[in-house]
mmCIF file of C-alpha atoms and ligand atoms in Angstrom:
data_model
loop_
_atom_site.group_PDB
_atom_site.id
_atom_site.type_symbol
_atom_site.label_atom_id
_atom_site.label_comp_id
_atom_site.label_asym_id
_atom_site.label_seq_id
_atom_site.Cartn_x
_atom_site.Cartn_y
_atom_site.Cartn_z
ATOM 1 C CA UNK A 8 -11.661 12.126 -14.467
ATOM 2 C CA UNK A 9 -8.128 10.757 -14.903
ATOM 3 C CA UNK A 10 -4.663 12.390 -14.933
ATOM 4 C CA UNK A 11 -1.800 11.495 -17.022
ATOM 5 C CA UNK A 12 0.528 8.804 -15.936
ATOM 6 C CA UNK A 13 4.368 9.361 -16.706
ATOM 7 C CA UNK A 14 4.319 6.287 -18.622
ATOM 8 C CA UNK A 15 1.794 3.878 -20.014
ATOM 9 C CA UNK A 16 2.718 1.002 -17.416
ATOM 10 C CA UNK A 17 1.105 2.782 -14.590
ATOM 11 C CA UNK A 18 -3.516 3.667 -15.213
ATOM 12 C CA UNK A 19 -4.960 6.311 -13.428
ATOM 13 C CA UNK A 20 -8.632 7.401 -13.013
ATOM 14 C CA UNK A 21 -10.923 9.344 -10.383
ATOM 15 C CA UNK A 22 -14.447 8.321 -9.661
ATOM 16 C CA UNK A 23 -16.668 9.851 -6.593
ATOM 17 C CA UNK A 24 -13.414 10.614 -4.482
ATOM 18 C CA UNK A 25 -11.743 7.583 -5.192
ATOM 19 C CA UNK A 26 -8.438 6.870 -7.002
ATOM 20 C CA UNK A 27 -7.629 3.858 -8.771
ATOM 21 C CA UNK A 28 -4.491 3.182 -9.599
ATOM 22 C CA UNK A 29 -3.207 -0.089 -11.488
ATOM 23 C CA UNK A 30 0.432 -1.811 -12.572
ATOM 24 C CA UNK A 31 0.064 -2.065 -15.880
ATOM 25 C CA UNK A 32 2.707 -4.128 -17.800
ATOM 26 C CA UNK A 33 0.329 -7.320 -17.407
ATOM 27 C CA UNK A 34 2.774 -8.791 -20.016
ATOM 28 C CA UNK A 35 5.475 -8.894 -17.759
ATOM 29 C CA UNK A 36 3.714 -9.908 -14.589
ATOM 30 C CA UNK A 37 3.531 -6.201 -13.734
ATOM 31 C CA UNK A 38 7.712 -6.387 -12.728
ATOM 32 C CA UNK A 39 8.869 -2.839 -11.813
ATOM 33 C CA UNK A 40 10.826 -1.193 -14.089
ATOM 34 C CA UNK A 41 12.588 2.407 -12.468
ATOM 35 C CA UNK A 42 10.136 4.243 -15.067
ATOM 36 C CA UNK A 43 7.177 2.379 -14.010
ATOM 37 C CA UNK A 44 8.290 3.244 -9.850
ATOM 38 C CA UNK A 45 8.757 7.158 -11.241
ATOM 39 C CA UNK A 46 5.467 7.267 -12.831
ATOM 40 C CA UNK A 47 4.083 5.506 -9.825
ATOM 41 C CA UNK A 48 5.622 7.719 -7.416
ATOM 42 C CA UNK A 49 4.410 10.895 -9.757
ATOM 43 C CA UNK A 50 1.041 9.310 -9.557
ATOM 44 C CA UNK A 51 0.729 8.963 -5.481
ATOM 45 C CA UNK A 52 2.116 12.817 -5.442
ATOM 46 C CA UNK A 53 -0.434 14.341 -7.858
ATOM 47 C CA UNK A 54 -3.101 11.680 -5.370
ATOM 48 C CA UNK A 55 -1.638 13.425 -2.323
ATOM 49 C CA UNK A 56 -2.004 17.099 -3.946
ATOM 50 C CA UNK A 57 -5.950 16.227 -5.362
ATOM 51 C CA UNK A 58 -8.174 17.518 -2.735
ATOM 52 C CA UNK A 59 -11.115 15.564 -4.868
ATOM 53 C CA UNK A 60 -9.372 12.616 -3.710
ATOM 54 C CA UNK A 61 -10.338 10.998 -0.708
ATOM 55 C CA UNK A 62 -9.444 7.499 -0.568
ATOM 56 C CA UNK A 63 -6.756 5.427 -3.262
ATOM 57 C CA UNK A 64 -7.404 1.344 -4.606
ATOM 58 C CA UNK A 65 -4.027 -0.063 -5.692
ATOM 59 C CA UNK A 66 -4.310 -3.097 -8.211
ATOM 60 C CA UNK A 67 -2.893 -5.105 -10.799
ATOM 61 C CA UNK A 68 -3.795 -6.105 -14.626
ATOM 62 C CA UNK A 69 -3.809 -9.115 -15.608
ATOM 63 C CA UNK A 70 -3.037 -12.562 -13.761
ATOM 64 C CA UNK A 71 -0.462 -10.709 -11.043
ATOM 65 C CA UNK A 72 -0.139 -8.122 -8.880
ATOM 66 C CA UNK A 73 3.399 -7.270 -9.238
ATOM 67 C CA UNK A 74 5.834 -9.745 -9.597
ATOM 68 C CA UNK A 75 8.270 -7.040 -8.078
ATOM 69 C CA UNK A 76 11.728 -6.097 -9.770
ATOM 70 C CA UNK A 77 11.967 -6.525 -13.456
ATOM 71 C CA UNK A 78 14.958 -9.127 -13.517
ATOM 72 C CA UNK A 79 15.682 -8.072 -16.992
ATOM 73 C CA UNK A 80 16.021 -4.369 -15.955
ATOM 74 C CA UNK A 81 19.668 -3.426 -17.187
ATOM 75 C CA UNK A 82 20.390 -1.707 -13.713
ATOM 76 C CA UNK A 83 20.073 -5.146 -11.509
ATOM 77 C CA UNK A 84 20.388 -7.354 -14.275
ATOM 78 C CA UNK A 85 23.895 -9.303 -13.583
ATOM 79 C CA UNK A 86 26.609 -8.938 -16.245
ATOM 80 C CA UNK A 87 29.969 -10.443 -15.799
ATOM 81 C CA UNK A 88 32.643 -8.564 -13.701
ATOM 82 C CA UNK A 89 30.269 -5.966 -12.926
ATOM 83 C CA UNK A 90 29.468 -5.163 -9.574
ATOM 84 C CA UNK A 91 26.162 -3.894 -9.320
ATOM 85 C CA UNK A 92 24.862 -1.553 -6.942
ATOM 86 C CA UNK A 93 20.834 -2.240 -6.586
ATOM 87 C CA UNK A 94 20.648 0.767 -4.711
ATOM 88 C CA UNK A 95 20.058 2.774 -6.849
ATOM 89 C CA UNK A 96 17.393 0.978 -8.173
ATOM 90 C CA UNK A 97 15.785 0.764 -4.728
ATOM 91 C CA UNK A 98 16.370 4.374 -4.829
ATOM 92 C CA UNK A 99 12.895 4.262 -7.213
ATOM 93 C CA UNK A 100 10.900 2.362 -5.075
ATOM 94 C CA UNK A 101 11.759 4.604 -1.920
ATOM 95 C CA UNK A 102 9.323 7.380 -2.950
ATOM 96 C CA UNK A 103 6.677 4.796 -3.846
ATOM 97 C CA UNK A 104 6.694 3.100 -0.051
ATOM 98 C CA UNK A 105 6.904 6.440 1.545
ATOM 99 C CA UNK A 106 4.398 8.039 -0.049
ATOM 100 C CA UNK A 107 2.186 5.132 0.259
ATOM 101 C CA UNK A 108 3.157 4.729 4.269
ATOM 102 C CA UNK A 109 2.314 8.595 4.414
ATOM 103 C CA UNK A 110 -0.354 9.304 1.998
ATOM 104 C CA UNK A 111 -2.551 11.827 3.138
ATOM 105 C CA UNK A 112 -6.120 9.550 2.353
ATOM 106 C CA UNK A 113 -6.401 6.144 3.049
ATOM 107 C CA UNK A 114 -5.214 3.742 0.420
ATOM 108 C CA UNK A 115 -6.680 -0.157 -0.281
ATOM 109 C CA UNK A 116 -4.619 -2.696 -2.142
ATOM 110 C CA UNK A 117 -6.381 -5.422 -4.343
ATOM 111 C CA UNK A 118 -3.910 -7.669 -4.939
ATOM 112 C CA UNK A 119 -5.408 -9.924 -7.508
ATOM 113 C CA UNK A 120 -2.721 -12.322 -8.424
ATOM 114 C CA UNK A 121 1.109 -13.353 -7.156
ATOM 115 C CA UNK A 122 2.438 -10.195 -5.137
ATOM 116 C CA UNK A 123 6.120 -11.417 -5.329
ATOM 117 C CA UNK A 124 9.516 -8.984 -3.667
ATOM 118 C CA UNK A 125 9.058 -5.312 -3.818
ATOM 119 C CA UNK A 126 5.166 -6.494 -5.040
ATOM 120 C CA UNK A 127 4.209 -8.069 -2.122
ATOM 121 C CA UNK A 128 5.404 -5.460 0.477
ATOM 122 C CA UNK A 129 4.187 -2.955 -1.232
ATOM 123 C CA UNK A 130 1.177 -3.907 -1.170
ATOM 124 C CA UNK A 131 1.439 -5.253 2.335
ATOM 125 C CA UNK A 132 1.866 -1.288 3.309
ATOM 126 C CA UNK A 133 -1.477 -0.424 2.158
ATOM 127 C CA UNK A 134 -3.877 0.600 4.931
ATOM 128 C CA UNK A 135 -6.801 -2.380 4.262
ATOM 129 C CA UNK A 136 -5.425 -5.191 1.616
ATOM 130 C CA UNK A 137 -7.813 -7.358 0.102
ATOM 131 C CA UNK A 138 -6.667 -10.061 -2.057
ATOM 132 C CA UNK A 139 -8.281 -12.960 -4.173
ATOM 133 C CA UNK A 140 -8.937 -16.068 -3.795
ATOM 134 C CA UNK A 141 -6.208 -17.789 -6.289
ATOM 135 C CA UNK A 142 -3.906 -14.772 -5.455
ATOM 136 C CA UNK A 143 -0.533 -14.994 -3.003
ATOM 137 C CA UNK A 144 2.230 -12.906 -1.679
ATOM 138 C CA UNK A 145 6.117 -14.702 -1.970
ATOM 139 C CA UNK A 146 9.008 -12.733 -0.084
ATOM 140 C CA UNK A 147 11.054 -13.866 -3.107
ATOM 141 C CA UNK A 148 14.169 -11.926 -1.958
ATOM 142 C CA UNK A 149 15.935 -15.115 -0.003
ATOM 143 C CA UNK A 150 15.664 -16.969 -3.768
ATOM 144 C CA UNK A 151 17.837 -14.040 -5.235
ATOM 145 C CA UNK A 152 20.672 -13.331 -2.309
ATOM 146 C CA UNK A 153 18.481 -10.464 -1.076
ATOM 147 C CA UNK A 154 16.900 -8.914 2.219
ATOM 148 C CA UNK A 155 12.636 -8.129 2.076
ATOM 149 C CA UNK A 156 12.982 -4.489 1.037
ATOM 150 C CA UNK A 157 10.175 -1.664 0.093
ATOM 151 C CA UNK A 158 9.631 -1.853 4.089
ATOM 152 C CA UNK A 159 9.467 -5.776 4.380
ATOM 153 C CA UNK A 160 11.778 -5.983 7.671
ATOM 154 C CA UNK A 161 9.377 -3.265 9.538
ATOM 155 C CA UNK A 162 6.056 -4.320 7.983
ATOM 156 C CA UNK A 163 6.540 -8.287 8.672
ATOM 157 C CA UNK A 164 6.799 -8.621 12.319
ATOM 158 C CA UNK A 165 4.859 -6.277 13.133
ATOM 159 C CA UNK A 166 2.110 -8.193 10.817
ATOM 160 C CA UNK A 167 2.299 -11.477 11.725
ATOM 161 C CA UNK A 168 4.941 -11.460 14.657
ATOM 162 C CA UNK A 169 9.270 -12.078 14.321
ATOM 163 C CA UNK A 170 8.689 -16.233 14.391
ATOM 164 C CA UNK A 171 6.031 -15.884 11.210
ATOM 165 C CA UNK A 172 8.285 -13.345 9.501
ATOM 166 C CA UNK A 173 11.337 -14.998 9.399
ATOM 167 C CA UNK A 174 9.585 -18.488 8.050
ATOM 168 C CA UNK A 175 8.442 -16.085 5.410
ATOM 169 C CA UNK A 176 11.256 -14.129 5.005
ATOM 170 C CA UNK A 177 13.990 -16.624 5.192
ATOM 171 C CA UNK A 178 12.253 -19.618 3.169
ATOM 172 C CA UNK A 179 10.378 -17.128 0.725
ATOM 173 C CA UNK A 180 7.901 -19.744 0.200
ATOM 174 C CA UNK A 181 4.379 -18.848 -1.477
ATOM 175 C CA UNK A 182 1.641 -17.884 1.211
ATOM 176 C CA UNK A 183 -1.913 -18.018 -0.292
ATOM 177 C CA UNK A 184 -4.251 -15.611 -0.329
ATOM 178 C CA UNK A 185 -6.553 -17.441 2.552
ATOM 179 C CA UNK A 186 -3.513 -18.181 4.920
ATOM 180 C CA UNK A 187 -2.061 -14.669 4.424
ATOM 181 C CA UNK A 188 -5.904 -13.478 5.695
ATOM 182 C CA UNK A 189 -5.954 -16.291 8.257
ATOM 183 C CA UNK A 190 -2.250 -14.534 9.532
ATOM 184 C CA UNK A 191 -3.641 -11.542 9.714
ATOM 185 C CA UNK A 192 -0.660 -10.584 7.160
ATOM 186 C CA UNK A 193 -3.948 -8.994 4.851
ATOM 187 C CA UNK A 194 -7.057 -7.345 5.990
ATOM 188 C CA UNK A 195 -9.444 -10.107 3.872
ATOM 189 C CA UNK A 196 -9.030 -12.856 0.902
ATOM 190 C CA UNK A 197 -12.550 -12.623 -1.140
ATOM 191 C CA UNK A 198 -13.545 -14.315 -4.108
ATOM 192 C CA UNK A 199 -11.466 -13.666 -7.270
ATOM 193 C CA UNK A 200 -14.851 -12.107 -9.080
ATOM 194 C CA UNK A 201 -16.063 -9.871 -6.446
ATOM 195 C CA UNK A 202 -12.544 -8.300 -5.497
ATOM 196 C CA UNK A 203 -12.948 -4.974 -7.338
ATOM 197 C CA UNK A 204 -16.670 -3.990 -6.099
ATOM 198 C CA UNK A 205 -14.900 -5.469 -2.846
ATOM 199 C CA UNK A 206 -12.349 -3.099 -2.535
ATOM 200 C CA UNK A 207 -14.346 -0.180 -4.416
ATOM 201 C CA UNK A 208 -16.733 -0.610 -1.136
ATOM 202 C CA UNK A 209 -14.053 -0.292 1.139
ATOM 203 C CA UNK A 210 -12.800 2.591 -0.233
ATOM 204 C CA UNK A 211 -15.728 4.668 -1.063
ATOM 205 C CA UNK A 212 -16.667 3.948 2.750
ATOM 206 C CA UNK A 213 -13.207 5.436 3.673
ATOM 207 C CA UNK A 214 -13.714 8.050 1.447
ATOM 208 C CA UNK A 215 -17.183 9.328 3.479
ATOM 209 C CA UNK A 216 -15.085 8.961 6.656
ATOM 210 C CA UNK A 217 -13.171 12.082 7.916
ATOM 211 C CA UNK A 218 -10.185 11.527 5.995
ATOM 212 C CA UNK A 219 -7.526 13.622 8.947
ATOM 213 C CA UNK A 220 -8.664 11.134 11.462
ATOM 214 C CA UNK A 221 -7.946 8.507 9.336
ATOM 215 C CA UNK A 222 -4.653 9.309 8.663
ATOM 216 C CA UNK A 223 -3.466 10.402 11.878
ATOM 217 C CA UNK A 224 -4.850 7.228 13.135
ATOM 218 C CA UNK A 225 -2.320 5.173 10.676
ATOM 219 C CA UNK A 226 0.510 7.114 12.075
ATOM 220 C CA UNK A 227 -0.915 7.131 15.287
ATOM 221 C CA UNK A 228 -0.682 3.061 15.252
ATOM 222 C CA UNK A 229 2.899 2.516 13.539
ATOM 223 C CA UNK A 230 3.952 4.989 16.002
ATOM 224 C CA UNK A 231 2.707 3.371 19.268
ATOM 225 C CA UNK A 232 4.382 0.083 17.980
ATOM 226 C CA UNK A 233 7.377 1.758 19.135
ATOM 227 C CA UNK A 234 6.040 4.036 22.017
ATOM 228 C CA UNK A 235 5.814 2.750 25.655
ATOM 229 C CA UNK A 236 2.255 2.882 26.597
ATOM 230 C CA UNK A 237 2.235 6.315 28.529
ATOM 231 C CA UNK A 238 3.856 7.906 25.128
ATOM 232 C CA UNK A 239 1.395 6.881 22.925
ATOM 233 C CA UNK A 240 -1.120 7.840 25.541
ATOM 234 C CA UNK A 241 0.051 11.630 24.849
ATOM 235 C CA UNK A 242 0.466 11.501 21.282
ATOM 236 C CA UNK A 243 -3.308 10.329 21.314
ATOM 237 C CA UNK A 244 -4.270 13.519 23.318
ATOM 238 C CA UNK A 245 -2.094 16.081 21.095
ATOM 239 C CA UNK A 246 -4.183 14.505 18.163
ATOM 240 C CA UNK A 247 -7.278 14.503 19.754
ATOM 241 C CA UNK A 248 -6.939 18.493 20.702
ATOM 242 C CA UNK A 249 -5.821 18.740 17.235
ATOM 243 C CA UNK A 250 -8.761 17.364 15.507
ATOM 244 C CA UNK A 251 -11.148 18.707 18.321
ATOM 245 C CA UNK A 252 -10.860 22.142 16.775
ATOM 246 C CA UNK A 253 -11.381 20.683 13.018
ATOM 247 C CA UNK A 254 -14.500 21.386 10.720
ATOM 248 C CA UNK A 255 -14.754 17.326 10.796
ATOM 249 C CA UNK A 256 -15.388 16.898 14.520
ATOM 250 C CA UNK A 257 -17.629 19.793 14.677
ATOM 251 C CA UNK A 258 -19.419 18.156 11.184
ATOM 252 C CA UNK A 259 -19.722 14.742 12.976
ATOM 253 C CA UNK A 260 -21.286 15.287 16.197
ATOM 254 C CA UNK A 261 -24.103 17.918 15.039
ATOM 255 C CA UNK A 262 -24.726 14.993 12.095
ATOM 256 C CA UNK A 263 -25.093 12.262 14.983
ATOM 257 C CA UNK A 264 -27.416 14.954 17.035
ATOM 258 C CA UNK A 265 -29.044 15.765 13.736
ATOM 259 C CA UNK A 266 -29.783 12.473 12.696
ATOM 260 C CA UNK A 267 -27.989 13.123 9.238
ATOM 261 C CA UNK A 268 -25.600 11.986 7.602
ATOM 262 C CA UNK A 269 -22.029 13.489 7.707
ATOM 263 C CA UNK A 270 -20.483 15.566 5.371
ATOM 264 C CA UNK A 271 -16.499 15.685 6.278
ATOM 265 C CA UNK A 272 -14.286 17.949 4.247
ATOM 266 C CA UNK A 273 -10.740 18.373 6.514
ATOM 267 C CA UNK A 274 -7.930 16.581 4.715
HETATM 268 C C1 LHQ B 28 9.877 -12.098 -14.621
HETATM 269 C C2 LHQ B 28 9.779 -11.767 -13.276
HETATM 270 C C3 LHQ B 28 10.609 -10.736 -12.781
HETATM 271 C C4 LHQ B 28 11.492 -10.495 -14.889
HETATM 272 C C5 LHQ B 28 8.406 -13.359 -13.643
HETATM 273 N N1 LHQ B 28 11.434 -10.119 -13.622
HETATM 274 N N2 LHQ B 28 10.741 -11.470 -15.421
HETATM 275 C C6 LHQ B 28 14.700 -4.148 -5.408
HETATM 276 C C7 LHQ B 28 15.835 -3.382 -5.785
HETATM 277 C C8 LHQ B 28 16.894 -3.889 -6.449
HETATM 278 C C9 LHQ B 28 17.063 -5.036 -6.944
HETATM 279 C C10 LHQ B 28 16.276 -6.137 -6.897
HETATM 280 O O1 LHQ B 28 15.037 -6.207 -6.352
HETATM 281 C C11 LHQ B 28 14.349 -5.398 -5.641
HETATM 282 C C12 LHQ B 28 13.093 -5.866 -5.125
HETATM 283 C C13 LHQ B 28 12.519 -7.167 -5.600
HETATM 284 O O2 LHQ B 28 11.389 -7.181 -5.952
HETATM 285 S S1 LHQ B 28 13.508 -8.569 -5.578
HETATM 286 C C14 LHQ B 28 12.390 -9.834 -6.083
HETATM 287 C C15 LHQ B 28 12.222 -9.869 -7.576
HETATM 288 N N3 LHQ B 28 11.198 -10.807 -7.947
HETATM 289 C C16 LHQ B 28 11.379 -12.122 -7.948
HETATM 290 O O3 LHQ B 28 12.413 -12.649 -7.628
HETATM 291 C C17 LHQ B 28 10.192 -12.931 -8.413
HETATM 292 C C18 LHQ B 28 10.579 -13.757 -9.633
HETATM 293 N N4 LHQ B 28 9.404 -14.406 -10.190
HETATM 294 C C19 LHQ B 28 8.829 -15.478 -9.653
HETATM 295 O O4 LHQ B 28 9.203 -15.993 -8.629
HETATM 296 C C20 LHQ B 28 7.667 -16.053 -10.407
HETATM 297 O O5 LHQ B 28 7.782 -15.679 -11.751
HETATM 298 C C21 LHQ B 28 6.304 -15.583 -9.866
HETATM 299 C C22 LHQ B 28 6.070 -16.260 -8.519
HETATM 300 C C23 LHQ B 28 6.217 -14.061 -9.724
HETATM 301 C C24 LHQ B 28 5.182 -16.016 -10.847
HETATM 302 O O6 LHQ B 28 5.316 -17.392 -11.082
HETATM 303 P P1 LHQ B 28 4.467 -18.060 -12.274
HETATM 304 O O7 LHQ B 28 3.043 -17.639 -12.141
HETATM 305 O O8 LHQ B 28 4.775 -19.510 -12.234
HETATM 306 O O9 LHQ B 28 5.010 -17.386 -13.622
HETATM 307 P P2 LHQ B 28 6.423 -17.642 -14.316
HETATM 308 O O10 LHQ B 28 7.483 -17.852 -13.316
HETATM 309 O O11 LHQ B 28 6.252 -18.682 -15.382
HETATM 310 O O12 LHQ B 28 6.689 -16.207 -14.985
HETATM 311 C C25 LHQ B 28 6.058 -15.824 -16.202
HETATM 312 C C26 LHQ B 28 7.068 -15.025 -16.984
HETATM 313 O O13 LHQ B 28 7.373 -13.820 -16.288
HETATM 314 C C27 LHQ B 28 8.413 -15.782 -17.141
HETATM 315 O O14 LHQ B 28 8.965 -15.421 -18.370
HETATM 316 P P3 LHQ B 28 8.829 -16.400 -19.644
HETATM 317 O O15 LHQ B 28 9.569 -15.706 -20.726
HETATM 318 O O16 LHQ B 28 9.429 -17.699 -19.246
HETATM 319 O O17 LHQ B 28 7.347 -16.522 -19.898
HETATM 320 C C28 LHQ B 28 9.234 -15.189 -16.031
HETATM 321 O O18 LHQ B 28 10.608 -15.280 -16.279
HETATM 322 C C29 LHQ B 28 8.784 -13.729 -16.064
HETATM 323 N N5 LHQ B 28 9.014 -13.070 -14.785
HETATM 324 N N6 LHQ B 28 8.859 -12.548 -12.676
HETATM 325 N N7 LHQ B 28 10.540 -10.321 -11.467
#
């Protein structure tokens, strides 16, 4: 099953509760255009509004992930004695992180190749991110007079900590694939070949797993980054008594006293 993509640069298709959605301008590292960040966005909504769909796999075609903003795009692209205003070209890419920060199944990234700017973070908001051996992620915003956007100033210390974050941020150097694992700034690196039965696996194992726990557990955890320990002690108990009274708790427990296994269906 697939739906239709806005435009061709985004691929869609639905297998067995998962979604797979890949950037697909491989001829231009898969840079974001504002069409390609609408059609992306339109893509996580009609994800968010499936009820089929229980978990999502971001990837890339071709030899890259993303290599983020399309430097030719006409709205950033510098032209003499105009001042431009790349707001409102982030103003595409805001729908795109927050639907992916909020999307109501679990989402995987593959990142396959260089994950560069808006590519790498992302990515780097994905719930579990696998990448390949060979691939890397490159805060490339320093290189270009710019602050890590798409989330990049939230998401990076609280990966990898404010010292790690800034050497990143600030120097924009390349981080492999291995050393962004060995961070912790990725869930895994895995070998190039076995990445997309690698991250298929992950997600068809999210998508047997009640899918409302999983979510409020992501917002449970970027929450309590902020909370002070007795906080996030009570906004574990409101959604515990909220998912106490679901189908999937109910579903769970007889399955474990059953000896079965689980069929959830709460989203
Ligand atoms: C590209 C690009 C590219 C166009 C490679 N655009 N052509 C948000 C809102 C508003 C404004 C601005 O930005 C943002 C968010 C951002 O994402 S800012 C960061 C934008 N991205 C970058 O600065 C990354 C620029 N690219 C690179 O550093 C390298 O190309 C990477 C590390 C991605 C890949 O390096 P290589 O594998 O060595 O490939 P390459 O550099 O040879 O690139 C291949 C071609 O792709 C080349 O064109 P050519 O005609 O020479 O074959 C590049 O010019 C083109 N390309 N990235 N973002």
């Amino acid at each position: 099953m697939t739906f239709s993509p806005q435009s061709p640069s985004i691929a869609t298709a639905i297998e067995g509760g998962v979604c797979h959605i890949t950037l697909n301008r491989p001829e231009a590292l898969n840079a974001f255009t504002a069409p390609m960040l609408d059609a992306l966005a339109a893509a996580l909504q009609e994800v968010a509004a499936n009820e089929q769909v229980r978990a999502l796999v971001l990837t890339g075609a071709g030899r890259a992930f993303s290599a983020g903003q399309d430097l030719q795009e006409p709205l950033v692209r510098p032209e003499p004695g105009v001042r431009k205003d790349l707001g409102l070209m982030l103003d595409h890419y805001l729908p795109v992180a927050r639907a992916l920060r909020s999307l109501p199944v679990p989402t995987v990234c593959a990142v396959n190749g260089v994950a560069a700017g808006a590519g790498a973070n992302l990515a780097l908001g994905c719930d579990i991110v696998l990448a390949a051996e060979g691939a890397s992620f490159i805060q490339a915003f320093s290189k270009i007079g710019l602050i890590p956007d798409c989330g990049g100033t939230w998401l990076l210390p609280r990966l990898v900590g404010r010292a790690k974050a800034l050497e990143l941020a600030l120097l924009g150097d390349k981080l492999s694939a291995s050393e962004a694992a060995r961070l912790g700034l990725i869930a895994r690196c895995v070998p190039a070949e076995t990445l997309a039965a690698e991250a298929l696996g992950v997600a068809q194992r999210l998508a047997a797993l009640p899918t409302s726990a999983l979510v409020r557990t992501r917002a449970l955890v970027d929450a309590a980054m902020d909370l002070p320990f007795d906080e996030a002690l009570s906004a574990e108990r409101t959604a515990q008594s909220a998912l106490g009274q679901a189908h999937d708790y109910q579903e769970g427990v007889q399955a474990f006293l059953d000896k079965r296994a689980p069929r959830y269906a709460d989203r």
